[in-house]
Amino acid sequence: MTSVLAGPLSAINYAEPWYVQIIKALLIFAIGFSLVPLVLLYERKLLGRFQGRPGPNRVGIYGSMQPLADIGKLLFKEQFKPRGAIGWLFIAAPLISMVAALATFPLIPFSGAPQEILGTKVGLYGLDSDIGLLIFFAFSAIGSYGILLGGWSSTSKYSFLGAMRGAAQLISYEAAQGLALLGVVMTTGSLSLSEIVDKQDHMGLWFLVPQIVGAFIFFVATLAEINRTPFDLLEADSELVGGFMTEYGGGRFALYYVAEYVHLVVAGAMFSTLFLGGWNIPFWNGAPGFLDPFVVLAKTLVIVSIIIWIRATLPRLRYDQLMSFGWKILLPLATLNALVTAIVLVAL
Amino acid sequence: MLRSYLPLLIFLVLSTGVGAFFVMANTLLGPRFKRRPTTVHEDAYESGLPSDVQQGFRFGISFYLIAMLFLLFDIEVVFLYPIAVELKQFGTFALVETAVFIVLLFVALIYVWRRGALEWK
């Protein structure tokens, strides 16, 4: 890594001038928000290919304008609120979902040491906090309020069932998700995401290898947290119509979609940060710093593709199977993994 | 240190702004009707039947059970994180503490399991 400053970032307590932070935040927000239609298109294209059809290919070159056309269509729909809906909760729910999803995006570290851009040192991340991982968990937990309130306040049978399932599923897998990362946190001795990547850099070994069990549990629990197949029982189209978002249409429906795809990208980026060495390129120590963000994005793309692949391959779980898998397999396994890692770390 | 949280604040403000636009956009851009919509129009989707669900519908009891279990195990996570960060500094002492704690919770999990709280009804 070509570095302006060496060493973990949060340890040296570095912060840019306020105007750089504002520009940086705006830029990362723009990138994060524009990743949504791209990933949406990517998923639909890929799903099409998996099912032996071309996917969207009418609007724009190679179907590239399809997400924009969808958004346009949604925004010009009639504003609708079911009669029994609890007014402000019904309106606030998709907003909570989307804000909580986007708030995790600045946590992704795109590069190690601050880069020199136009004479100022800029860290390529929105926010590098020494409690980064906790902020990530906090906002993912808040996101489930959006689902819960949305389904509950629309007073429809399907929405309500989706919300109930959602509440139980999200909290069941949250415990396992938190426990799965204990091994990583113990090895690094920090909750800062950039320090976690830095540690993998120094060890010359991605956490995927020593923490393979943790990685597996985290991946599965994350799938459940962002409600992707095979854990998408909140919106299970074939049984619950649209689950918690049955009653939503137009812009509010779009917000839930934005939340879902931001979650997808963040899940990919988090997995590559925590277990795939972030910006680290294997067997190439002197990689130029400007490559770092692209490496992170490439790894994110791989994980996102795997998640889409899983969606195209696996059927949905039954609800009792889902709950018992979370409580009887993932949770004990994650706890044991934490214990074994602790013993190994202290013994060595 | 605190000023490095500025980007997160900007993210929250911006996404709330964009979200508020999306929430209200249909009122501004969507079609408007001169007459008040009929009751059927405003009904929740229910495959043609009158809706059963009224406001303030209660959650099933099994969900409360899951919520209690979640509290138990999430507190485990909350306790383990600070220990995990400082594990190497404290060495064997922290390890024994962690082991005792985890074993106790494991016993609790087995108890709950044997009592059938994890069977979905």
XYZ file of N, CA and C in Angstrom, chain A residues 211-321:
333
model
N -11.257 -18.035 10.368
C -12.607 -17.861 10.907
C -13.655 -18.420 9.961
N -13.365 -19.573 9.361
C -14.263 -20.082 8.318
C -15.668 -20.340 8.867
N -15.732 -20.836 10.130
C -17.050 -21.100 10.724
C -17.787 -19.780 10.953
N -17.049 -18.800 11.519
C -17.648 -17.486 11.745
C -18.131 -16.871 10.445
N -17.320 -17.017 9.389
C -17.687 -16.452 8.090
C -18.966 -17.080 7.573
N -19.058 -18.407 7.716
C -20.253 -19.105 7.244
C -21.491 -18.636 8.018
N -21.373 -18.575 9.361
C -22.524 -18.158 10.169
C -22.904 -16.725 9.842
N -21.891 -15.868 9.730
C -22.181 -14.465 9.420
C -22.882 -14.337 8.075
N -22.422 -15.107 7.099
C -23.021 -15.039 5.763
C -24.490 -15.468 5.797
N -24.746 -16.592 6.442
C -26.122 -17.099 6.501
C -27.012 -16.134 7.288
N -26.507 -15.671 8.443
C -27.302 -14.768 9.265
C -27.555 -13.457 8.531
N -26.559 -13.008 7.754
C -26.753 -11.777 6.992
C -27.818 -11.966 5.926
N -27.806 -13.128 5.276
C -28.859 -13.422 4.297
C -30.233 -13.273 4.945
N -30.359 -13.774 6.183
C -31.639 -13.684 6.875
C -31.927 -12.243 7.280
N -30.888 -11.516 7.681
C -31.073 -10.141 8.136
C -31.546 -9.239 7.004
N -31.004 -9.434 5.810
C -31.392 -8.565 4.695
C -32.527 -9.206 3.903
N -33.140 -10.178 4.468
C -34.219 -11.009 3.942
C -34.121 -11.357 2.452
N -33.060 -12.092 2.146
C -32.876 -12.665 0.816
C -33.277 -14.129 0.856
N -33.590 -14.692 -0.314
C -33.838 -16.122 -0.376
C -32.592 -16.847 0.124
N -32.667 -17.962 0.797
C -33.852 -18.734 1.176
C -34.551 -18.237 2.447
N -34.224 -17.045 2.916
C -34.828 -16.573 4.159
C -35.801 -15.429 3.928
N -36.351 -15.283 2.727
C -37.176 -14.106 2.464
C -38.628 -14.340 2.847
N -38.832 -14.862 4.067
C -40.199 -15.176 4.470
C -41.024 -13.961 4.805
N -40.380 -12.793 4.916
C -41.141 -11.582 5.230
C -42.003 -11.186 4.056
N -41.507 -11.432 2.845
C -42.296 -10.969 1.711
C -42.708 -12.114 0.798
N -42.337 -13.352 1.181
C -42.718 -14.560 0.460
C -43.868 -14.359 -0.530
N -43.559 -14.026 -1.745
C -44.582 -13.611 -2.713
C -45.656 -14.663 -2.914
N -45.252 -15.943 -2.860
C -46.217 -16.966 -3.249
C -47.260 -17.227 -2.166
N -46.967 -16.883 -0.909
C -47.949 -17.142 0.146
C -48.505 -15.858 0.754
N -47.675 -14.811 0.823
C -48.106 -13.598 1.520
C -48.312 -12.418 0.573
N -48.486 -12.684 -0.728
C -48.626 -11.636 -1.738
C -47.349 -10.800 -1.784
N -47.171 -9.882 -0.869
C -45.932 -9.106 -0.839
C -45.415 -8.965 0.569
N -45.965 -9.734 1.499
C -45.507 -9.630 2.880
C -45.762 -8.261 3.457
N -44.781 -7.754 4.191
C -44.997 -6.498 4.905
C -45.259 -5.335 3.977
N -44.890 -5.440 2.696
C -45.115 -4.286 1.818
C -46.276 -4.473 0.860
N -47.200 -5.359 1.219
C -48.357 -5.584 0.348
C -49.109 -4.296 0.058
N -49.315 -3.467 1.089
C -50.154 -2.283 0.925
C -49.402 -1.090 0.365
N -48.097 -1.248 0.168
C -47.322 -0.093 -0.271
C -47.266 -0.016 -1.779
N -47.292 1.205 -2.281
C -47.153 1.422 -3.705
C -46.374 2.699 -3.933
N -46.046 2.959 -5.185
C -45.410 4.223 -5.522
C -44.090 4.439 -4.826
N -43.850 5.689 -4.425
C -42.564 6.071 -3.850
C -42.239 5.322 -2.581
N -43.271 5.020 -1.782
C -43.006 4.330 -0.516
C -42.529 2.897 -0.763
N -43.117 2.263 -1.754
C -42.660 0.940 -2.165
C -41.220 1.022 -2.661
N -40.932 2.073 -3.419
C -39.576 2.264 -3.931
C -38.577 2.389 -2.787
N -38.991 3.041 -1.685
C -38.086 3.192 -0.547
C -37.700 1.828 0.020
N -38.677 0.936 0.135
C -38.365 -0.408 0.624
C -37.386 -1.103 -0.313
N -37.560 -0.837 -1.601
C -36.646 -1.456 -2.557
C -35.253 -0.890 -2.442
N -35.172 0.443 -2.281
C -33.859 1.068 -2.079
C -33.189 0.449 -0.865
N -33.971 0.317 0.232
C -33.416 -0.260 1.457
C -32.886 -1.661 1.186
N -33.671 -2.458 0.454
C -33.260 -3.835 0.221
C -31.945 -3.909 -0.552
N -31.815 -3.070 -1.576
C -30.610 -3.186 -2.399
C -29.408 -2.530 -1.752
N -29.631 -1.475 -0.947
C -28.509 -0.929 -0.176
C -28.023 -1.986 0.809
N -28.976 -2.685 1.447
C -28.611 -3.763 2.361
C -27.774 -4.809 1.639
N -28.177 -5.137 0.410
C -27.459 -6.152 -0.360
C -26.017 -5.726 -0.593
N -25.837 -4.471 -1.043
C -24.489 -3.970 -1.307
C -23.681 -3.922 -0.016
N -24.293 -3.398 1.057
C -23.566 -3.274 2.321
C -23.197 -4.655 2.853
N -24.112 -5.631 2.684
C -23.792 -6.983 3.136
C -22.574 -7.519 2.406
N -22.541 -7.331 1.083
C -21.378 -7.768 0.309
C -20.116 -7.072 0.757
N -20.211 -5.759 0.943
C -19.033 -4.981 1.324
C -18.564 -5.350 2.723
N -19.529 -5.580 3.641
C -19.161 -5.948 5.010
C -18.460 -7.296 5.027
N -19.009 -8.238 4.267
C -18.388 -9.556 4.243
C -16.971 -9.460 3.693
N -16.790 -8.673 2.622
C -15.440 -8.591 2.068
C -14.506 -7.828 3.000
N -15.048 -6.874 3.773
C -14.208 -6.160 4.729
C -13.782 -7.077 5.869
N -14.749 -7.823 6.385
C -14.482 -8.596 7.595
C -13.731 -9.885 7.304
N -14.023 -10.517 6.178
C -13.466 -11.846 5.969
C -12.599 -11.963 4.718
N -12.748 -11.041 3.769
C -11.986 -11.175 2.523
C -10.893 -10.120 2.392
N -10.497 -9.535 3.511
C -9.338 -8.652 3.485
C -9.556 -7.290 2.855
N -10.794 -6.851 2.704
C -11.072 -5.492 2.236
C -10.325 -5.126 0.976
N -9.452 -4.115 1.087
C -8.744 -3.635 -0.095
C -7.473 -4.437 -0.382
N -7.212 -5.448 0.411
C -5.977 -6.219 0.279
C -6.021 -7.101 -0.963
N -4.946 -7.006 -1.795
C -4.845 -7.890 -2.951
C -3.862 -8.997 -2.593
N -4.268 -10.259 -2.690
C -3.348 -11.324 -2.280
C -2.090 -11.363 -3.149
N -0.970 -11.667 -2.528
C 0.333 -11.819 -3.189
C 0.808 -10.550 -3.881
N 0.268 -9.394 -3.507
C 0.760 -8.149 -4.107
C 0.751 -7.087 -3.020
N 1.939 -6.903 -2.408
C 1.975 -6.006 -1.260
C 2.113 -4.544 -1.637
N 2.740 -4.265 -2.782
C 2.996 -2.872 -3.132
C 1.934 -2.275 -4.033
N 0.706 -2.771 -3.947
C -0.344 -2.283 -4.842
C -0.581 -0.787 -4.629
N -0.704 -0.016 -5.716
C -0.933 1.427 -5.557
C -2.259 1.713 -4.865
N -2.282 2.789 -4.065
C -3.432 3.086 -3.226
C -4.713 3.349 -3.990
N -4.594 3.895 -5.225
C -5.832 4.238 -5.931
C -6.617 3.011 -6.358
N -5.963 1.831 -6.298
C -6.658 0.602 -6.668
C -7.608 0.129 -5.569
N -7.342 0.569 -4.314
C -8.062 0.038 -3.158
C -9.584 0.039 -3.312
N -10.202 1.200 -3.648
C -11.673 1.200 -3.749
C -12.182 0.192 -4.775
N -11.421 0.010 -5.866
C -11.874 -0.904 -6.912
C -11.793 -2.349 -6.445
N -10.748 -2.632 -5.644
C -10.627 -3.984 -5.092
C -11.816 -4.278 -4.191
N -12.157 -3.297 -3.315
C -13.296 -3.483 -2.417
C -14.566 -3.705 -3.241
N -14.756 -2.877 -4.278
C -15.965 -3.015 -5.092
C -16.002 -4.357 -5.808
N -14.830 -4.822 -6.274
C -14.795 -6.104 -6.976
C -15.187 -7.235 -6.045
N -14.638 -7.206 -4.807
C -14.989 -8.257 -3.850
C -16.469 -8.191 -3.492
N -16.983 -6.953 -3.344
C -18.407 -6.779 -3.067
C -19.239 -7.396 -4.181
N -18.806 -7.158 -5.415
C -19.547 -7.677 -6.568
C -19.591 -9.198 -6.537
N -18.478 -9.819 -6.139
C -18.436 -11.282 -6.064
C -19.470 -11.779 -5.061
N -19.477 -11.151 -3.863
C -20.412 -11.602 -2.824
C -21.850 -11.369 -3.269
N -22.116 -10.193 -3.854
C -23.473 -9.899 -4.325
C -23.904 -10.929 -5.364
N -22.975 -11.306 -6.264
C -23.307 -12.309 -7.276
C -23.650 -13.637 -6.625
N -22.874 -14.004 -5.573
C -23.158 -15.270 -4.886
C -24.553 -15.227 -4.263
N -24.905 -14.071 -3.653
C -26.214 -13.957 -3.020
C -27.327 -14.097 -4.071
N -27.110 -13.473 -5.245
C -28.107 -13.588 -6.317
C -28.185 -15.025 -6.823
N -27.024 -15.659 -6.899
C -26.948 -17.053 -7.342
C -27.769 -17.932 -6.403
N -27.595 -17.675 -5.085
C -28.363 -18.432 -4.097
C -29.853 -18.212 -4.309
N -30.230 -16.946 -4.615
C -31.641 -16.664 -4.839
C -32.188 -17.463 -6.017
N -31.344 -17.622 -7.047
C -31.810 -18.333 -8.232
C -31.844 -19.835 -8.017
N -31.137 -20.315 -6.995
C -30.973 -21.753 -6.834
C -31.869 -22.355 -5.757
N -31.875 -21.728 -4.554
C -32.504 -22.378 -3.408
C -33.970 -22.003 -3.268
N -34.806 -22.962 -2.862
C -36.195 -22.631 -2.539
C -36.281 -22.010 -1.155
N -37.425 -21.442 -0.852
C -37.631 -20.784 0.436
C -37.773 -21.821 1.545
N -37.267 -21.493 2.745
C -37.418 -22.409 3.885
C -38.834 -22.331 4.431
N -39.225 -23.390 5.177
C -40.474 -23.322 5.904
C -40.217 -22.538 7.179
N -41.279 -21.939 7.755
C -41.011 -21.004 8.852
C -40.434 -21.676 10.090
N -40.967 -22.864 10.478
C -40.433 -23.509 11.681
C -39.007 -23.999 11.452
N -38.703 -24.389 10.194
C -37.325 -24.772 9.874
C -36.387 -23.595 10.052
